[in-house]
Tab-separated table of C-alpha atoms in Angstrom:
chain	number	residue	atom	x	y	z
A	2	MET	CA	-32.117	26.173	-5.503
A	3	LEU	CA	-28.660	24.794	-6.201
A	4	ASN	CA	-27.250	28.280	-6.619
A	5	LEU	CA	-28.615	29.400	-3.274
A	6	ALA	CA	-27.213	26.290	-1.556
A	7	VAL	CA	-23.795	26.910	-3.093
A	8	ILE	CA	-23.802	30.532	-1.975
A	9	ILE	CA	-24.776	29.605	1.604
A	10	ALA	CA	-22.075	26.944	1.545
A	11	PHE	CA	-19.553	29.551	0.377
A	12	GLY	CA	-20.465	31.644	3.398
A	13	LEU	CA	-20.110	28.733	5.824
A	14	VAL	CA	-16.768	27.574	4.430
A	15	SER	CA	-15.437	31.132	4.442
A	16	ALA	CA	-16.473	31.466	8.086
A	17	ALA	CA	-14.668	28.187	8.761
A	18	LEU	CA	-11.562	29.592	7.067
A	19	ALA	CA	-11.752	32.717	9.212
A	20	LEU	CA	-12.066	30.694	12.430
A	21	THR	CA	-9.141	28.505	11.438
A	22	PHE	CA	-7.077	31.538	10.565
A	23	TRP	CA	-7.833	33.012	13.966
A	24	ARG	CA	-6.528	29.822	15.589
A	25	LEU	CA	-3.455	29.971	13.367
A	26	LEU	CA	-2.649	33.481	14.554
A	27	ARG	CA	-3.525	32.914	18.193
A	28	GLY	CA	-2.605	29.245	18.753
A	29	PRO	CA	-0.766	29.154	22.064
A	30	ASP	CA	1.588	26.416	20.962
A	31	GLN	CA	3.242	25.196	17.770
A	32	PRO	CA	1.175	21.993	17.398
A	33	ASP	CA	-1.922	24.218	17.507
A	34	ARG	CA	-0.599	26.229	14.609
A	35	ILE	CA	0.251	23.146	12.581
A	36	LEU	CA	-3.234	21.777	13.232
A	37	ALA	CA	-4.727	25.083	12.113
A	38	LEU	CA	-2.619	24.978	8.948
A	39	ASP	CA	-3.764	21.428	8.252
A	40	THR	CA	-7.405	22.444	8.695
A	41	LEU	CA	-6.779	25.423	6.432
A	42	TYR	CA	-5.745	23.038	3.647
A	43	VAL	CA	-8.886	20.967	4.096
A	44	ASN	CA	-11.058	24.091	4.058
A	45	ALA	CA	-9.295	25.327	0.930
A	46	ILE	CA	-10.104	22.005	-0.757
A	47	ALA	CA	-13.764	22.443	0.222
A	48	LEU	CA	-13.758	25.971	-1.199
A	49	LEU	CA	-12.184	24.833	-4.470
A	50	VAL	CA	-14.706	22.019	-4.893
A	51	LEU	CA	-17.528	24.491	-4.286
A	52	LEU	CA	-16.040	26.887	-6.826
A	53	GLY	CA	-15.882	24.038	-9.323
A	54	ILE	CA	-19.590	23.317	-8.842
A	55	HIS	CA	-20.471	27.019	-8.964
A	56	LEU	CA	-18.559	27.754	-12.163
A	57	ASN	CA	-19.485	24.400	-13.648
A	58	SER	CA	-15.902	23.522	-14.476
A	59	SER	CA	-13.867	20.520	-13.400
A	60	LEU	CA	-10.593	22.407	-13.843
A	61	TYR	CA	-10.342	23.084	-10.134
A	62	PHE	CA	-10.190	19.411	-9.274
A	63	GLU	CA	-6.469	19.165	-9.995
A	64	ALA	CA	-5.768	22.065	-7.676
A	65	ALA	CA	-7.783	20.360	-4.912
A	66	LEU	CA	-5.854	17.128	-5.385
A	67	LEU	CA	-2.523	18.953	-5.275
A	68	ILE	CA	-3.484	20.819	-2.110
A	69	ALA	CA	-4.546	17.538	-0.501
A	70	MET	CA	-1.191	15.933	-1.270
A	71	MET	CA	1.079	18.867	-0.487
A	72	GLY	CA	-0.872	19.710	2.658
A	73	PHE	CA	-0.365	16.233	4.034
A	74	VAL	CA	3.342	16.236	3.240
A	75	GLY	CA	3.702	19.681	4.832
A	76	THR	CA	1.925	18.610	8.016
A	77	VAL	CA	4.039	15.496	8.331
A	78	ALA	CA	7.254	17.444	7.734
A	79	LEU	CA	6.368	20.051	10.369
A	80	CYS	CA	5.403	17.362	12.908
A	81	LYS	CA	8.600	15.503	12.251
A	82	TYR	CA	10.514	18.708	12.801
A	83	LEU	CA	8.859	19.163	16.188
A	84	LEU	CA	9.507	15.540	17.117
A	85	ARG	CA	13.095	15.260	15.977
A	86	GLY	CA	14.389	18.749	15.359
A	87	ASP	CA	15.205	17.622	11.859
A	88	ILE	CA	13.223	16.605	8.795
A	89	ILE	CA	15.581	14.471	6.737
A	90	GLU	CA	17.694	12.160	8.840
B	69	MET	CA	10.224	-15.752	-11.399
B	70	THR	CA	6.692	-14.490	-10.935
B	71	ILE	CA	7.780	-12.741	-7.788
B	72	ARG	CA	10.527	-10.899	-9.604
B	73	LEU	CA	8.382	-9.836	-12.552
B	74	LEU	CA	5.214	-9.077	-10.655
B	75	PRO	CA	6.226	-8.282	-7.082
B	76	HIS	CA	2.888	-6.933	-5.898
B	77	PRO	CA	-0.090	-8.585	-7.591
B	78	ILE	CA	-2.556	-6.391	-5.691
B	79	LEU	CA	-0.667	-3.151	-6.184
B	80	THR	CA	-0.670	-3.391	-9.991
B	81	PRO	CA	-4.473	-3.313	-10.522
B	82	LEU	CA	-4.770	-0.760	-7.727
B	83	LEU	CA	-2.317	1.603	-9.442
B	84	THR	CA	-4.088	1.058	-12.756
B	85	LEU	CA	-7.382	1.986	-11.115
B	86	ILE	CA	-5.850	5.104	-9.546
B	87	TRP	CA	-4.407	6.146	-12.916
B	88	LEU	CA	-7.802	5.724	-14.588
B	89	LEU	CA	-9.450	7.786	-11.854
B	90	LEU	CA	-6.775	10.434	-12.209
B	91	VAL	CA	-7.252	10.890	-15.943
B	92	ASN	CA	-11.002	10.397	-15.475
B	93	SER	CA	-11.496	8.189	-18.508
B	94	ALA	CA	-11.612	4.516	-19.374
B	95	ALA	CA	-10.274	4.640	-22.952
B	96	PRO	CA	-8.318	1.516	-24.016
B	97	GLY	CA	-5.136	3.558	-24.388
B	98	GLN	CA	-5.385	4.855	-20.869
B	99	ILE	CA	-6.007	1.344	-19.516
B	100	LEU	CA	-2.836	0.156	-21.276
B	101	LEU	CA	-0.822	3.078	-19.954
B	102	GLY	CA	-2.233	2.446	-16.482
B	103	LEU	CA	-1.274	-1.223	-16.627
B	104	LEU	CA	2.226	-0.276	-17.765
B	105	LEU	CA	2.600	2.184	-14.880
B	106	GLY	CA	1.097	-0.300	-12.450
B	107	TRP	CA	3.665	-2.842	-13.559
B	108	LEU	CA	6.698	-0.528	-13.624
B	109	ILE	CA	6.159	1.413	-10.394
B	110	PRO	CA	6.157	-1.660	-8.083
B	111	LEU	CA	9.188	-2.964	-9.973
B	112	PHE	CA	11.174	0.217	-9.370
B	113	THR	CA	10.032	0.805	-5.799
B	114	LEU	CA	10.440	-2.821	-4.745
B	115	ARG	CA	13.113	-2.080	-2.177
B	116	PHE	CA	11.039	0.463	-0.291
B	117	TRP	CA	8.182	-1.907	0.428
B	118	PRO	CA	8.006	-3.694	3.743
B	119	ASP	CA	7.419	-7.432	3.844
B	120	ARG	CA	4.152	-8.609	2.470
B	121	VAL	CA	1.548	-9.493	5.048
B	122	PRO	CA	-0.697	-12.445	4.295
B	123	ILE	CA	-4.386	-11.623	4.519
B	124	HIS	CA	-6.611	-14.302	5.991
B	125	GLN	CA	-10.383	-14.175	5.872
B	126	PRO	CA	-10.935	-11.409	3.296
B	127	LEU	CA	-14.651	-11.511	4.103
B	128	THR	CA	-14.012	-10.380	7.665
B	129	LEU	CA	-11.948	-7.512	6.277
B	130	LEU	CA	-14.828	-6.499	4.012
B	131	ARG	CA	-17.322	-6.620	6.870
B	132	PHE	CA	-14.886	-4.594	8.953
B	133	LEU	CA	-14.771	-1.954	6.196
B	134	PHE	CA	-18.551	-1.587	6.178
B	135	LEU	CA	-18.607	-1.361	9.974
B	136	LEU	CA	-15.946	1.313	9.655
B	137	ILE	CA	-17.923	3.417	7.159
B	138	TYR	CA	-21.007	3.255	9.410
B	139	ASP	CA	-18.921	4.201	12.447
B	140	ILE	CA	-17.308	7.132	10.626
B	141	LEU	CA	-20.737	8.580	9.859
B	142	VAL	CA	-21.884	8.145	13.470
B	143	ALA	CA	-18.582	9.532	14.774
B	144	ASN	CA	-18.932	12.693	12.757
B	145	VAL	CA	-22.420	13.419	13.987
B	146	ILE	CA	-21.467	12.717	17.620
B	147	VAL	CA	-18.364	14.917	17.491
B	148	ALA	CA	-20.304	17.681	15.738
B	149	PHE	CA	-22.892	17.716	18.539
B	150	ARG	CA	-20.214	17.735	21.239
B	151	ILE	CA	-18.559	20.741	19.586
B	152	LEU	CA	-21.860	22.583	19.240
B	153	LEU	CA	-22.717	21.951	22.902
B	154	GLY	CA	-19.506	23.697	23.856
B	155	PRO	CA	-16.364	23.063	25.844
B	156	LYS	CA	-18.205	22.660	29.143
B	157	HIS	CA	-19.882	19.474	27.963
B	158	VAL	CA	-16.782	17.518	27.059
B	159	GLN	CA	-14.787	15.366	29.424
B	160	PRO	CA	-11.517	14.487	27.728
B	161	ALA	CA	-9.341	11.662	29.002
B	162	PHE	CA	-6.406	9.533	27.983
B	163	VAL	CA	-6.981	5.792	28.086
B	164	VAL	CA	-4.343	3.100	27.718
B	165	VAL	CA	-5.211	0.228	25.405
B	166	PRO	CA	-3.024	-2.895	25.683
B	167	LEU	CA	-2.430	-4.308	22.211
B	168	ASP	CA	-2.754	-7.928	21.159
B	169	LEU	CA	-1.814	-7.134	17.564
B	170	ARG	CA	1.837	-7.584	16.744
B	171	SER	CA	2.245	-6.845	13.026
B	172	ASP	CA	3.059	-3.287	11.955
B	173	LEU	CA	0.274	-3.181	9.397
B	174	GLY	CA	-2.273	-4.387	11.923
B	175	ILE	CA	-1.260	-1.794	14.499
B	176	SER	CA	-1.290	1.059	11.997
B	177	LEU	CA	-4.707	0.003	10.708
B	178	LEU	CA	-6.037	-0.123	14.271
B	179	ALA	CA	-4.592	3.316	15.038
B	180	ASN	CA	-6.144	4.756	11.874
B	181	THR	CA	-9.475	3.151	12.690
B	182	ILE	CA	-9.455	4.640	16.169
B	183	CYS	CA	-8.758	8.074	14.716
B	184	LEU	CA	-11.735	7.854	12.393
B	185	THR	CA	-14.278	6.530	14.894
B	186	PRO	CA	-16.386	8.071	17.698
B	187	GLY	CA	-14.596	10.775	19.628
B	188	THR	CA	-11.207	9.098	19.856
B	189	VAL	CA	-7.757	9.866	18.469
B	190	SER	CA	-4.848	7.487	18.859
B	191	ALA	CA	-2.324	9.691	20.553
B	192	TRP	CA	0.777	7.702	21.272
B	193	LEU	CA	2.277	4.273	20.709
B	194	SER	CA	4.730	2.984	23.269
B	195	PRO	CA	8.211	2.270	21.882
B	196	ASP	CA	7.828	-1.474	22.543
B	197	ARG	CA	4.542	-1.495	20.588
B	198	ARG	CA	2.603	-3.124	23.392
B	199	THR	CA	0.242	-0.289	24.322
B	200	LEU	CA	-1.590	2.401	22.452
B	201	VAL	CA	-2.643	5.561	24.236
B	202	VAL	CA	-5.962	6.899	23.017
B	203	HIS	CA	-7.360	10.348	23.669
B	204	GLY	CA	-11.124	10.452	23.956
B	205	LEU	CA	-13.150	13.629	23.566
B	206	ASP	CA	-15.897	12.649	25.947
B	207	VAL	CA	-15.016	9.710	28.185
B	208	ARG	CA	-17.443	8.879	30.983
B	209	ASP	CA	-16.295	5.307	31.431
B	210	PRO	CA	-12.677	4.567	30.406
B	211	GLU	CA	-12.982	0.809	31.024
B	212	ALA	CA	-15.940	0.526	28.667
B	213	LEU	CA	-14.085	2.465	25.976
B	214	VAL	CA	-11.111	0.099	26.135
B	215	THR	CA	-13.410	-2.933	25.960
B	216	THR	CA	-15.289	-1.474	22.983
B	217	ILE	CA	-12.088	-0.729	21.070
B	218	LYS	CA	-10.722	-4.191	21.740
B	219	ARG	CA	-13.889	-6.059	20.877
B	220	ARG	CA	-15.167	-3.969	17.993
B	221	TYR	CA	-11.998	-3.119	16.103
B	222	GLU	CA	-9.085	-5.213	17.298
B	223	THR	CA	-10.778	-8.616	17.150
B	224	PRO	CA	-11.583	-8.465	13.394
B	225	LEU	CA	-8.085	-7.168	12.638
B	226	LEU	CA	-6.571	-10.000	14.686
B	227	LYS	CA	-8.626	-12.505	12.697
B	228	VAL	CA	-7.461	-11.006	9.407
B	229	PHE	CA	-3.766	-10.539	10.057
B	230	GLU	CA	-2.778	-12.948	12.823
B	231	PRO	CA	-4.929	-16.028	13.081
B	232	CYS	CA	-3.549	-18.458	15.602
C	248	MET	CA	-35.079	16.155	-7.552
C	249	LEU	CA	-31.393	16.044	-8.349
C	250	ASP	CA	-31.140	19.673	-7.360
C	251	ILE	CA	-32.580	18.963	-3.922
C	252	LEU	CA	-30.206	16.046	-3.336
C	253	LEU	CA	-27.237	18.145	-4.435
C	254	SER	CA	-28.276	21.077	-2.260
C	255	VAL	CA	-28.658	18.822	0.784
C	256	LEU	CA	-25.236	17.263	0.202
C	257	ILE	CA	-23.561	20.630	-0.318
C	258	LEU	CA	-25.165	22.148	2.768
C	259	THR	CA	-24.297	19.123	4.937
C	260	GLY	CA	-20.733	19.295	3.725
C	261	ALA	CA	-20.427	23.006	4.385
C	262	ILE	CA	-22.017	22.704	7.846
C	263	PHE	CA	-19.668	19.891	8.872
C	264	THR	CA	-16.655	21.824	7.596
C	265	PHE	CA	-17.819	24.829	9.583
C	266	ILE	CA	-18.392	22.799	12.764
C	267	GLY	CA	-14.928	21.293	12.447
C	268	SER	CA	-13.340	24.728	12.355
C	269	LEU	CA	-15.658	25.938	15.104
C	270	GLY	CA	-14.329	23.144	17.292
C	271	LEU	CA	-10.792	24.201	16.450
C	272	ALA	CA	-11.501	27.753	17.546
C	273	ARG	CA	-13.708	27.002	20.515
C	274	LEU	CA	-12.418	24.020	22.493
C	275	ARG	CA	-9.988	24.523	25.303
C	276	ASP	CA	-6.924	22.343	24.990
C	277	PHE	CA	-4.948	21.061	22.055
C	278	TYR	CA	-5.998	17.422	22.351
C	279	THR	CA	-9.706	18.171	22.265
C	280	ARG	CA	-9.192	20.589	19.381
C	281	LEU	CA	-7.608	17.760	17.452
C	282	HIS	CA	-10.987	15.994	17.289
C	283	GLY	CA	-12.841	18.684	15.367
C	284	PRO	CA	-10.771	18.958	12.193
C	285	THR	CA	-9.917	15.262	11.876
C	286	LYS	CA	-13.517	14.073	11.992
C	287	ALA	CA	-15.914	16.816	11.080
C	288	THR	CA	-13.892	18.108	8.151
C	289	THR	CA	-13.248	14.729	6.552
C	290	LEU	CA	-16.985	14.060	6.383
C	291	GLY	CA	-17.646	17.647	5.316
C	292	VAL	CA	-15.230	17.556	2.405
C	293	GLY	CA	-16.324	13.976	1.690
C	294	SER	CA	-19.940	14.925	1.128
C	295	LEU	CA	-18.942	18.031	-0.865
C	296	LEU	CA	-16.894	15.787	-3.141
C	297	ILE	CA	-19.801	13.358	-3.529
C	298	ALA	CA	-21.986	16.320	-4.488
C	299	SER	CA	-19.391	17.399	-7.058
C	300	MET	CA	-19.256	13.837	-8.395
C	301	ILE	CA	-23.040	13.687	-8.890
C	302	HIS	CA	-23.098	17.193	-10.367
C	303	PHE	CA	-20.487	16.529	-13.033
C	304	SER	CA	-21.820	13.047	-13.809
C	305	ALA	CA	-25.240	14.566	-14.472
C	306	GLN	CA	-23.753	16.963	-17.049
C	307	GLY	CA	-23.864	14.181	-19.625
C	308	GLU	CA	-20.170	14.053	-20.507
C	309	GLY	CA	-19.544	10.642	-19.021
C	310	VAL	CA	-19.190	9.631	-15.419
C	311	SER	CA	-16.933	11.756	-13.268
C	312	LEU	CA	-15.275	9.632	-10.633
C	313	HIS	CA	-11.961	11.321	-9.974
C	314	GLU	CA	-13.300	13.007	-6.843
C	315	ILE	CA	-13.055	9.576	-5.211
C	316	LEU	CA	-9.276	10.016	-5.265
C	317	VAL	CA	-9.346	13.158	-3.129
C	318	THR	CA	-11.874	11.613	-0.730
C	319	LEU	CA	-9.802	8.463	-0.350
C	320	PHE	CA	-6.642	10.460	0.080
C	321	LEU	CA	-8.173	12.629	2.799
C	322	PHE	CA	-9.578	9.600	4.617
C	323	ILE	CA	-6.198	7.890	4.613
C	324	THR	CA	-4.113	10.916	5.566
C	325	ALA	CA	-6.323	12.543	8.214
C	326	PRO	CA	-5.680	9.886	10.897
C	327	VAL	CA	-1.966	9.828	10.134
C	328	SER	CA	-1.551	13.572	10.549
C	329	ALA	CA	-3.755	13.533	13.676
C	330	HIS	CA	-1.592	10.850	15.243
C	331	LEU	CA	1.626	12.666	14.350
C	332	LEU	CA	0.271	15.957	15.697
C	333	SER	CA	-0.727	14.434	19.020
C	334	LYS	CA	2.618	12.682	19.243
C	335	ALA	CA	4.420	15.964	18.629
C	336	ALA	CA	2.221	17.682	21.210
C	337	LEU	CA	2.916	14.993	23.816
C	338	HIS	CA	6.605	15.256	23.056
C	339	ARG	CA	6.534	19.005	23.648
C	340	ARG	CA	4.302	18.569	26.729
C	341	VAL	CA	1.501	20.756	25.499
C	342	GLU	CA	-0.958	21.425	28.305
C	343	SER	CA	-3.840	19.020	28.568
C	344	GLN	CA	-7.161	19.109	30.398
C	345	ALA	CA	-6.924	15.372	30.917
C	346	GLN	CA	-4.327	13.562	32.982
C	347	VAL	CA	-1.450	12.382	30.790
C	348	PRO	CA	-0.541	8.753	31.604
C	349	ALA	CA	2.699	8.375	33.567
C	350	GLN	CA	3.952	5.936	30.961
C	351	ILE	CA	4.206	8.680	28.344
C	352	GLU	CA	5.971	11.084	30.687
C	353	GLU	CA	8.595	8.451	31.420
C	354	ALA	CA	9.195	7.467	27.828
C	355	GLU	CA	9.400	11.049	26.609
C	356	THR	CA	11.996	12.040	29.208
C	357	GLN	CA	14.148	9.085	28.246
C	358	THR	CA	14.398	9.978	24.580
C	359	HIS	CA	17.908	11.156	23.912
C	360	PHE	CA	17.264	13.902	21.392
C	361	ALA	CA	16.424	17.363	22.639
C	362	ALA	CA	13.278	19.132	21.580
C	363	PRO	CA	14.006	21.924	19.118
C	364	THR	CA	13.879	25.353	20.648
C	365	VAL	CA	12.164	27.599	18.179
C	366	ASP	CA	10.080	30.637	18.937
C	367	ARG	CA	8.151	30.709	15.743
C	368	LEU	CA	7.658	28.458	12.784
């Protein structure tokens, strides 16, 4: 039961990753691409958490936490670059 | 003296709690290490912190938090349905919300709240901090949206941060 | 019993994550696309993390609560990045289906710094 749910969830999250990636490639404007990148981080966290449940190991948690932190910093830095043309003032 | 040794009385237990969650254990050694970190980090980062804001009516804040959690759940379901229905069924609009809040913390909390709740994202804050522009995913009645935001979210925040 | 609860949580999480990305791919202008990822994905990842929390707590090696950190972090950062993104988009005058208030147009033309001209990031 749990295994089946995890496998279906893997499929759904992978589809989400593919859709996001499509937006990243296509995105007509730069904010679109940054948004796609941000969503990609969140989807990667979801995938890692699922992998942790599937393999029954809590090792992947640290990776998820790191992606959450670095993803946020990256998004903010890119937005700041678009707003100011500079990251560190 | 207490201010110099313990600049942020709330931050210290909070950092300890975060440390314990991070190491995922509650061994006495870890609690001690967490307390040490929680005491040292505020001491070293003292200069980066903005002025402390007094919190009035903590109960209102708590009630506001529960309201927020409920609204986040509802918001997610609503937005999910709008997305599934497709782009033809959304009617996006920008609405301008005049702000009564003046403190930085209050405004940022309001903006964050708006982002997390039904179909709205706070899009832009005017440089004089008097108005907040909100983008709604499906706005049929802009006036009603402004009234809801002001009554539901801004009033409790006003009570907590700026009672007068 | 626990299995059913976990399966429901995992499936809800995955479906919300998927819908969030679907919104990103499907909606028409940037500002509406912003809604999908900020809301749907936070709840999606949130319920996945709750499922993970229950799963590892039920293993019998003590309570596993560190997933709360990631959830909390996502819930705090998602609005901030959404606000910054929409601000950047308004600054660059990304096309919008909705009418942009005149106030923003005025303020953004007055800002003294020029928008960076880059073709790709």
